[in-house]
Amino acid sequence: MSWRRRAPWLLLALAASPGTSLAQEASALSQIWINPGFYSYHFDRDKNLEDANPGLGIEWPINAQWSFTAGAFRNSDRERSNYIGAYFMPFEWQGVKFGAALGVFDGYPNYRGGDWFPAVIPTAAIEWRHWGLNIGFIPPYKDRLHGAISFQLKARFGAPAPSADQ
């Protein structure tokens, strides 16, 4: 695995390794969302793009508005992609959070030769105790990145921490 492919995972490991007690670590780990990739409904239905984008990702909440995220998946061009970033979800209405995913992606052959690029993806999230759904709007960019609505099912195996208003 090249340094280019390892960099997001090393950054995530550094971000996730503050010195905390075992109880705090167990509590923090129970908050982590795990996802199996994405389903993308592409706007250009005639381009034979891959809608099912399997992979593995994590989302680690830091507070009510911010969470780290990282993962790998098979993208719409049928290539392997990696991502690392953060969700910033400052708004909530009727139990739905709104904000954006801010991060870097790679693996898209028609954009920067498959190298890393920054992205801001408007996102909505619905979260229950053990299940959640992130819905993102990926805007098209010329013939390099394909526009889509993405759906990312996520699960966690611990109980979420009580919020300040509970």
mmCIF file with all atom_site columns, C-alpha atoms in Angstrom:
data_model
loop_
_atom_site.group_PDB
_atom_site.id
_atom_site.type_symbol
_atom_site.label_atom_id
_atom_site.label_alt_id
_atom_site.label_comp_id
_atom_site.label_asym_id
_atom_site.label_entity_id
_atom_site.label_seq_id
_atom_site.pdbx_PDB_ins_code
_atom_site.Cartn_x
_atom_site.Cartn_y
_atom_site.Cartn_z
_atom_site.occupancy
_atom_site.B_iso_or_equiv
_atom_site.pdbx_formal_charge
_atom_site.auth_seq_id
_atom_site.auth_comp_id
_atom_site.auth_asym_id
_atom_site.auth_atom_id
_atom_site.pdbx_PDB_model_num
ATOM 1   C CA . MET A 1 1   ? 0.000   0.000  0.000   1.00 0.00 ? 1   MET A CA 1
ATOM 2   C CA . SER A 1 2   ? 1.487   3.330  -1.046  1.00 0.00 ? 2   SER A CA 1
ATOM 3   C CA . TRP A 1 3   ? 1.957   6.294  1.265   1.00 0.00 ? 3   TRP A CA 1
ATOM 4   C CA . ARG A 1 4   ? -0.818  8.062  -0.654  1.00 0.00 ? 4   ARG A CA 1
ATOM 5   C CA . ARG A 1 5   ? -3.251  5.289  0.351   1.00 0.00 ? 5   ARG A CA 1
ATOM 6   C CA . ARG A 1 6   ? -2.028  5.077  3.968   1.00 0.00 ? 6   ARG A CA 1
ATOM 7   C CA . ALA A 1 7   ? -2.155  8.799  4.787   1.00 0.00 ? 7   ALA A CA 1
ATOM 8   C CA . PRO A 1 8   ? -5.898  9.032  5.620   1.00 0.00 ? 8   PRO A CA 1
ATOM 9   C CA . TRP A 1 9   ? -5.736  6.029  7.924   1.00 0.00 ? 9   TRP A CA 1
ATOM 10  C CA . LEU A 1 10  ? -2.674  7.367  9.755   1.00 0.00 ? 10  LEU A CA 1
ATOM 11  C CA . LEU A 1 11  ? -4.337  10.754 10.239  1.00 0.00 ? 11  LEU A CA 1
ATOM 12  C CA . LEU A 1 12  ? -7.464  9.082  11.580  1.00 0.00 ? 12  LEU A CA 1
ATOM 13  C CA . ALA A 1 13  ? -5.423  6.958  13.993  1.00 0.00 ? 13  ALA A CA 1
ATOM 14  C CA . LEU A 1 14  ? -3.645  10.060 15.312  1.00 0.00 ? 14  LEU A CA 1
ATOM 15  C CA . ALA A 1 15  ? -6.920  11.953 15.721  1.00 0.00 ? 15  ALA A CA 1
ATOM 16  C CA . ALA A 1 16  ? -8.525  9.034  17.523  1.00 0.00 ? 16  ALA A CA 1
ATOM 17  C CA . SER A 1 17  ? -5.723  8.390  20.015  1.00 0.00 ? 17  SER A CA 1
ATOM 18  C CA . PRO A 1 18  ? -5.993  10.981 22.802  1.00 0.00 ? 18  PRO A CA 1
ATOM 19  C CA . GLY A 1 19  ? -4.976  9.751  26.254  1.00 0.00 ? 19  GLY A CA 1
ATOM 20  C CA . THR A 1 20  ? -8.216  8.809  28.019  1.00 0.00 ? 20  THR A CA 1
ATOM 21  C CA . SER A 1 21  ? -9.280  6.319  30.650  1.00 0.00 ? 21  SER A CA 1
ATOM 22  C CA . LEU A 1 22  ? -10.582 2.874  29.701  1.00 0.00 ? 22  LEU A CA 1
ATOM 23  C CA . ALA A 1 23  ? -14.142 3.862  30.642  1.00 0.00 ? 23  ALA A CA 1
ATOM 24  C CA . GLN A 1 24  ? -13.974 6.961  28.472  1.00 0.00 ? 24  GLN A CA 1
ATOM 25  C CA . GLU A 1 25  ? -12.588 4.918  25.585  1.00 0.00 ? 25  GLU A CA 1
ATOM 26  C CA . ALA A 1 26  ? -15.390 2.334  25.907  1.00 0.00 ? 26  ALA A CA 1
ATOM 27  C CA . SER A 1 27  ? -17.978 5.122  25.981  1.00 0.00 ? 27  SER A CA 1
ATOM 28  C CA . ALA A 1 28  ? -16.396 6.827  22.955  1.00 0.00 ? 28  ALA A CA 1
ATOM 29  C CA . LEU A 1 29  ? -16.192 3.562  21.011  1.00 0.00 ? 29  LEU A CA 1
ATOM 30  C CA . SER A 1 30  ? -19.898 2.901  21.602  1.00 0.00 ? 30  SER A CA 1
ATOM 31  C CA . GLN A 1 31  ? -20.654 6.140  19.735  1.00 0.00 ? 31  GLN A CA 1
ATOM 32  C CA . ILE A 1 32  ? -18.899 5.108  16.503  1.00 0.00 ? 32  ILE A CA 1
ATOM 33  C CA . TRP A 1 33  ? -21.043 4.557  13.444  1.00 0.00 ? 33  TRP A CA 1
ATOM 34  C CA . ILE A 1 34  ? -19.976 1.844  10.975  1.00 0.00 ? 34  ILE A CA 1
ATOM 35  C CA . ASN A 1 35  ? -21.175 1.935  7.357   1.00 0.00 ? 35  ASN A CA 1
ATOM 36  C CA . PRO A 1 36  ? -21.004 -0.502 4.419   1.00 0.00 ? 36  PRO A CA 1
ATOM 37  C CA . GLY A 1 37  ? -20.381 2.164  1.765   1.00 0.00 ? 37  GLY A CA 1
ATOM 38  C CA . PHE A 1 38  ? -22.968 4.079  -0.240  1.00 0.00 ? 38  PHE A CA 1
ATOM 39  C CA . TYR A 1 39  ? -25.808 3.753  -2.672  1.00 0.00 ? 39  TYR A CA 1
ATOM 40  C CA . SER A 1 40  ? -25.666 6.544  -5.265  1.00 0.00 ? 40  SER A CA 1
ATOM 41  C CA . TYR A 1 41  ? -28.580 7.541  -7.455  1.00 0.00 ? 41  TYR A CA 1
ATOM 42  C CA . HIS A 1 42  ? -26.802 9.233  -10.357 1.00 0.00 ? 42  HIS A CA 1
ATOM 43  C CA . PHE A 1 43  ? -28.370 12.090 -12.285 1.00 0.00 ? 43  PHE A CA 1
ATOM 44  C CA . ASP A 1 44  ? -26.882 10.846 -15.593 1.00 0.00 ? 44  ASP A CA 1
ATOM 45  C CA . ARG A 1 45  ? -28.672 7.512  -15.808 1.00 0.00 ? 45  ARG A CA 1
ATOM 46  C CA . ASP A 1 46  ? -27.341 6.814  -19.332 1.00 0.00 ? 46  ASP A CA 1
ATOM 47  C CA . LYS A 1 47  ? -23.602 6.719  -18.408 1.00 0.00 ? 47  LYS A CA 1
ATOM 48  C CA . ASN A 1 48  ? -23.560 3.150  -17.020 1.00 0.00 ? 48  ASN A CA 1
ATOM 49  C CA . LEU A 1 49  ? -22.275 4.330  -13.640 1.00 0.00 ? 49  LEU A CA 1
ATOM 50  C CA . GLU A 1 50  ? -22.161 2.001  -10.655 1.00 0.00 ? 50  GLU A CA 1
ATOM 51  C CA . ASP A 1 51  ? -24.925 2.923  -8.196  1.00 0.00 ? 51  ASP A CA 1
ATOM 52  C CA . ALA A 1 52  ? -23.957 0.385  -5.526  1.00 0.00 ? 52  ALA A CA 1
ATOM 53  C CA . ASN A 1 53  ? -20.720 1.570  -3.910  1.00 0.00 ? 53  ASN A CA 1
ATOM 54  C CA . PRO A 1 54  ? -19.754 -1.042 -1.284  1.00 0.00 ? 54  PRO A CA 1
ATOM 55  C CA . GLY A 1 55  ? -16.998 -0.359 1.193   1.00 0.00 ? 55  GLY A CA 1
ATOM 56  C CA . LEU A 1 56  ? -16.293 0.205  4.857   1.00 0.00 ? 56  LEU A CA 1
ATOM 57  C CA . GLY A 1 57  ? -16.340 3.463  6.741   1.00 0.00 ? 57  GLY A CA 1
ATOM 58  C CA . ILE A 1 58  ? -16.543 4.933  10.213  1.00 0.00 ? 58  ILE A CA 1
ATOM 59  C CA . GLU A 1 59  ? -18.029 8.081  11.671  1.00 0.00 ? 59  GLU A CA 1
ATOM 60  C CA . TRP A 1 60  ? -16.834 9.119  15.123  1.00 0.00 ? 60  TRP A CA 1
ATOM 61  C CA . PRO A 1 61  ? -18.952 11.837 16.807  1.00 0.00 ? 61  PRO A CA 1
ATOM 62  C CA . ILE A 1 62  ? -16.936 14.453 18.695  1.00 0.00 ? 62  ILE A CA 1
ATOM 63  C CA . ASN A 1 63  ? -19.909 16.520 19.868  1.00 0.00 ? 63  ASN A CA 1
ATOM 64  C CA . ALA A 1 64  ? -23.461 17.302 18.717  1.00 0.00 ? 64  ALA A CA 1
ATOM 65  C CA . GLN A 1 65  ? -22.216 19.149 15.597  1.00 0.00 ? 65  GLN A CA 1
ATOM 66  C CA . TRP A 1 66  ? -18.905 17.557 14.576  1.00 0.00 ? 66  TRP A CA 1
ATOM 67  C CA . SER A 1 67  ? -17.754 14.040 13.769  1.00 0.00 ? 67  SER A CA 1
ATOM 68  C CA . PHE A 1 68  ? -14.692 12.567 12.071  1.00 0.00 ? 68  PHE A CA 1
ATOM 69  C CA . THR A 1 69  ? -15.200 10.200 9.162   1.00 0.00 ? 69  THR A CA 1
ATOM 70  C CA . ALA A 1 70  ? -12.960 7.939  7.074   1.00 0.00 ? 70  ALA A CA 1
ATOM 71  C CA . GLY A 1 71  ? -13.404 4.970  4.810   1.00 0.00 ? 71  GLY A CA 1
ATOM 72  C CA . ALA A 1 72  ? -12.876 3.209  1.515   1.00 0.00 ? 72  ALA A CA 1
ATOM 73  C CA . PHE A 1 73  ? -15.387 2.188  -1.149  1.00 0.00 ? 73  PHE A CA 1
ATOM 74  C CA . ARG A 1 74  ? -15.786 1.196  -4.771  1.00 0.00 ? 74  ARG A CA 1
ATOM 75  C CA . ASN A 1 75  ? -16.797 4.381  -6.556  1.00 0.00 ? 75  ASN A CA 1
ATOM 76  C CA . SER A 1 76  ? -19.172 4.997  -9.446  1.00 0.00 ? 76  SER A CA 1
ATOM 77  C CA . ASP A 1 77  ? -16.322 4.567  -11.951 1.00 0.00 ? 77  ASP A CA 1
ATOM 78  C CA . ARG A 1 78  ? -15.716 1.068  -10.484 1.00 0.00 ? 78  ARG A CA 1
ATOM 79  C CA . GLU A 1 79  ? -12.427 2.179  -8.903  1.00 0.00 ? 79  GLU A CA 1
ATOM 80  C CA . ARG A 1 80  ? -11.318 2.064  -5.280  1.00 0.00 ? 80  ARG A CA 1
ATOM 81  C CA . SER A 1 81  ? -11.707 5.370  -3.420  1.00 0.00 ? 81  SER A CA 1
ATOM 82  C CA . ASN A 1 82  ? -10.673 6.521  0.039   1.00 0.00 ? 82  ASN A CA 1
ATOM 83  C CA . TYR A 1 83  ? -11.918 9.449  2.073   1.00 0.00 ? 83  TYR A CA 1
ATOM 84  C CA . ILE A 1 84  ? -11.168 11.237 5.310   1.00 0.00 ? 84  ILE A CA 1
ATOM 85  C CA . GLY A 1 85  ? -12.874 14.275 6.730   1.00 0.00 ? 85  GLY A CA 1
ATOM 86  C CA . ALA A 1 86  ? -15.491 15.577 9.095   1.00 0.00 ? 86  ALA A CA 1
ATOM 87  C CA . TYR A 1 87  ? -19.208 16.113 9.211   1.00 0.00 ? 87  TYR A CA 1
ATOM 88  C CA . PHE A 1 88  ? -20.325 19.538 10.388  1.00 0.00 ? 88  PHE A CA 1
ATOM 89  C CA . MET A 1 89  ? -24.060 19.400 11.145  1.00 0.00 ? 89  MET A CA 1
ATOM 90  C CA . PRO A 1 90  ? -25.017 22.710 12.826  1.00 0.00 ? 90  PRO A CA 1
ATOM 91  C CA . PHE A 1 91  ? -28.750 22.646 12.073  1.00 0.00 ? 91  PHE A CA 1
ATOM 92  C CA . GLU A 1 92  ? -31.526 20.327 13.178  1.00 0.00 ? 92  GLU A CA 1
ATOM 93  C CA . TRP A 1 93  ? -35.182 20.345 12.232  1.00 0.00 ? 93  TRP A CA 1
ATOM 94  C CA . GLN A 1 94  ? -37.782 17.706 13.126  1.00 0.00 ? 94  GLN A CA 1
ATOM 95  C CA . GLY A 1 95  ? -35.025 15.286 14.171  1.00 0.00 ? 95  GLY A CA 1
ATOM 96  C CA . VAL A 1 96  ? -33.073 15.665 10.915  1.00 0.00 ? 96  VAL A CA 1
ATOM 97  C CA . LYS A 1 97  ? -29.573 17.158 11.074  1.00 0.00 ? 97  LYS A CA 1
ATOM 98  C CA . PHE A 1 98  ? -28.351 19.369 8.226   1.00 0.00 ? 98  PHE A CA 1
ATOM 99  C CA . GLY A 1 99  ? -24.851 20.456 7.294   1.00 0.00 ? 99  GLY A CA 1
ATOM 100 C CA . ALA A 1 100 ? -21.994 19.176 5.160   1.00 0.00 ? 100 ALA A CA 1
ATOM 101 C CA . ALA A 1 101 ? -19.308 16.563 4.852   1.00 0.00 ? 101 ALA A CA 1
ATOM 102 C CA . LEU A 1 102 ? -15.935 18.296 4.476   1.00 0.00 ? 102 LEU A CA 1
ATOM 103 C CA . GLY A 1 103 ? -13.041 16.161 3.391   1.00 0.00 ? 103 GLY A CA 1
ATOM 104 C CA . VAL A 1 104 ? -10.690 14.749 0.798   1.00 0.00 ? 104 VAL A CA 1
ATOM 105 C CA . PHE A 1 105 ? -11.298 11.879 -1.637  1.00 0.00 ? 105 PHE A CA 1
ATOM 106 C CA . ASP A 1 106 ? -9.226  9.946  -4.143  1.00 0.00 ? 106 ASP A CA 1
ATOM 107 C CA . GLY A 1 107 ? -9.693  7.274  -6.782  1.00 0.00 ? 107 GLY A CA 1
ATOM 108 C CA . TYR A 1 108 ? -11.667 9.122  -9.468  1.00 0.00 ? 108 TYR A CA 1
ATOM 109 C CA . PRO A 1 109 ? -9.708  8.569  -12.716 1.00 0.00 ? 109 PRO A CA 1
ATOM 110 C CA . ASN A 1 110 ? -11.228 11.524 -14.597 1.00 0.00 ? 110 ASN A CA 1
ATOM 111 C CA . TYR A 1 111 ? -10.427 14.016 -11.830 1.00 0.00 ? 111 TYR A CA 1
ATOM 112 C CA . ARG A 1 112 ? -6.812  14.837 -10.964 1.00 0.00 ? 112 ARG A CA 1
ATOM 113 C CA . GLY A 1 113 ? -5.699  11.470 -12.311 1.00 0.00 ? 113 GLY A CA 1
ATOM 114 C CA . GLY A 1 114 ? -7.227  9.671  -9.345  1.00 0.00 ? 114 GLY A CA 1
ATOM 115 C CA . ASP A 1 115 ? -5.253  11.727 -6.813  1.00 0.00 ? 115 ASP A CA 1
ATOM 116 C CA . TRP A 1 116 ? -6.651  13.399 -3.681  1.00 0.00 ? 116 TRP A CA 1
ATOM 117 C CA . PHE A 1 117 ? -9.040  16.356 -3.975  1.00 0.00 ? 117 PHE A CA 1
ATOM 118 C CA . PRO A 1 118 ? -11.084 18.373 -1.463  1.00 0.00 ? 118 PRO A CA 1
ATOM 119 C CA . ALA A 1 119 ? -14.872 18.233 -1.432  1.00 0.00 ? 119 ALA A CA 1
ATOM 120 C CA . VAL A 1 120 ? -17.806 19.802 0.386   1.00 0.00 ? 120 VAL A CA 1
ATOM 121 C CA . ILE A 1 121 ? -20.950 17.661 0.226   1.00 0.00 ? 121 ILE A CA 1
ATOM 122 C CA . PRO A 1 122 ? -24.250 19.075 1.543   1.00 0.00 ? 122 PRO A CA 1
ATOM 123 C CA . THR A 1 123 ? -25.621 16.406 3.874   1.00 0.00 ? 123 THR A CA 1
ATOM 124 C CA . ALA A 1 124 ? -28.689 15.511 5.917   1.00 0.00 ? 124 ALA A CA 1
ATOM 125 C CA . ALA A 1 125 ? -28.604 12.844 8.638   1.00 0.00 ? 125 ALA A CA 1
ATOM 126 C CA . ILE A 1 126 ? -31.345 10.934 10.396  1.00 0.00 ? 126 ILE A CA 1
ATOM 127 C CA . GLU A 1 127 ? -30.151 9.058  13.474  1.00 0.00 ? 127 GLU A CA 1
ATOM 128 C CA . TRP A 1 128 ? -31.867 6.650  15.793  1.00 0.00 ? 128 TRP A CA 1
ATOM 129 C CA . ARG A 1 129 ? -30.356 4.706  18.694  1.00 0.00 ? 129 ARG A CA 1
ATOM 130 C CA . HIS A 1 130 ? -28.536 2.050  16.646  1.00 0.00 ? 130 HIS A CA 1
ATOM 131 C CA . TRP A 1 131 ? -29.294 2.987  13.006  1.00 0.00 ? 131 TRP A CA 1
ATOM 132 C CA . GLY A 1 132 ? -28.833 6.063  10.916  1.00 0.00 ? 132 GLY A CA 1
ATOM 133 C CA . LEU A 1 133 ? -28.898 7.360  7.376   1.00 0.00 ? 133 LEU A CA 1
ATOM 134 C CA . ASN A 1 134 ? -26.713 10.045 5.795   1.00 0.00 ? 134 ASN A CA 1
ATOM 135 C CA . ILE A 1 135 ? -28.053 11.583 2.593   1.00 0.00 ? 135 ILE A CA 1
ATOM 136 C CA . GLY A 1 136 ? -25.602 13.616 0.532   1.00 0.00 ? 136 GLY A CA 1
ATOM 137 C CA . PHE A 1 137 ? -25.911 15.756 -2.582  1.00 0.00 ? 137 PHE A CA 1
ATOM 138 C CA . ILE A 1 138 ? -22.892 15.313 -4.838  1.00 0.00 ? 138 ILE A CA 1
ATOM 139 C CA . PRO A 1 139 ? -22.912 18.048 -7.451  1.00 0.00 ? 139 PRO A CA 1
ATOM 140 C CA . PRO A 1 140 ? -21.680 17.100 -10.931 1.00 0.00 ? 140 PRO A CA 1
ATOM 141 C CA . TYR A 1 141 ? -18.387 18.597 -12.051 1.00 0.00 ? 141 TYR A CA 1
ATOM 142 C CA . LYS A 1 142 ? -17.963 18.673 -15.836 1.00 0.00 ? 142 LYS A CA 1
ATOM 143 C CA . ASP A 1 143 ? -17.274 15.111 -17.060 1.00 0.00 ? 143 ASP A CA 1
ATOM 144 C CA . ARG A 1 144 ? -14.912 14.437 -14.167 1.00 0.00 ? 144 ARG A CA 1
ATOM 145 C CA . LEU A 1 145 ? -17.172 13.820 -11.187 1.00 0.00 ? 145 LEU A CA 1
ATOM 146 C CA . HIS A 1 146 ? -20.670 12.420 -11.522 1.00 0.00 ? 146 HIS A CA 1
ATOM 147 C CA . GLY A 1 147 ? -23.568 14.076 -9.725  1.00 0.00 ? 147 GLY A CA 1
ATOM 148 C CA . ALA A 1 148 ? -25.745 11.958 -7.463  1.00 0.00 ? 148 ALA A CA 1
ATOM 149 C CA . ILE A 1 149 ? -27.811 11.708 -4.344  1.00 0.00 ? 149 ILE A CA 1
ATOM 150 C CA . SER A 1 150 ? -25.946 9.326  -2.035  1.00 0.00 ? 150 SER A CA 1
ATOM 151 C CA . PHE A 1 151 ? -27.456 7.214  0.720   1.00 0.00 ? 151 PHE A CA 1
ATOM 152 C CA . GLN A 1 152 ? -25.220 5.857  3.465   1.00 0.00 ? 152 GLN A CA 1
ATOM 153 C CA . LEU A 1 153 ? -26.808 3.480  5.960   1.00 0.00 ? 153 LEU A CA 1
ATOM 154 C CA . LYS A 1 154 ? -24.919 3.347  9.252   1.00 0.00 ? 154 LYS A CA 1
ATOM 155 C CA . ALA A 1 155 ? -25.075 1.303  12.449  1.00 0.00 ? 155 ALA A CA 1
ATOM 156 C CA . ARG A 1 156 ? -23.605 1.500  15.928  1.00 0.00 ? 156 ARG A CA 1
ATOM 157 C CA . PHE A 1 157 ? -23.492 -1.157 18.563  1.00 0.00 ? 157 PHE A CA 1
ATOM 158 C CA . GLY A 1 158 ? -23.411 0.903  21.756  1.00 0.00 ? 158 GLY A CA 1
ATOM 159 C CA . ALA A 1 159 ? -25.917 3.284  23.246  1.00 0.00 ? 159 ALA A CA 1
ATOM 160 C CA . PRO A 1 160 ? -25.502 6.940  22.254  1.00 0.00 ? 160 PRO A CA 1
ATOM 161 C CA . ALA A 1 161 ? -24.507 9.386  24.960  1.00 0.00 ? 161 ALA A CA 1
ATOM 162 C CA . PRO A 1 162 ? -27.387 11.426 26.369  1.00 0.00 ? 162 PRO A CA 1
ATOM 163 C CA . SER A 1 163 ? -27.646 14.864 24.810  1.00 0.00 ? 163 SER A CA 1
ATOM 164 C CA . ALA A 1 164 ? -27.641 18.068 26.864  1.00 0.00 ? 164 ALA A CA 1
ATOM 165 C CA . ASP A 1 165 ? -31.401 18.497 26.396  1.00 0.00 ? 165 ASP A CA 1
ATOM 166 C CA . GLN A 1 166 ? -32.326 15.051 27.780  1.00 0.00 ? 166 GLN A CA 1
#
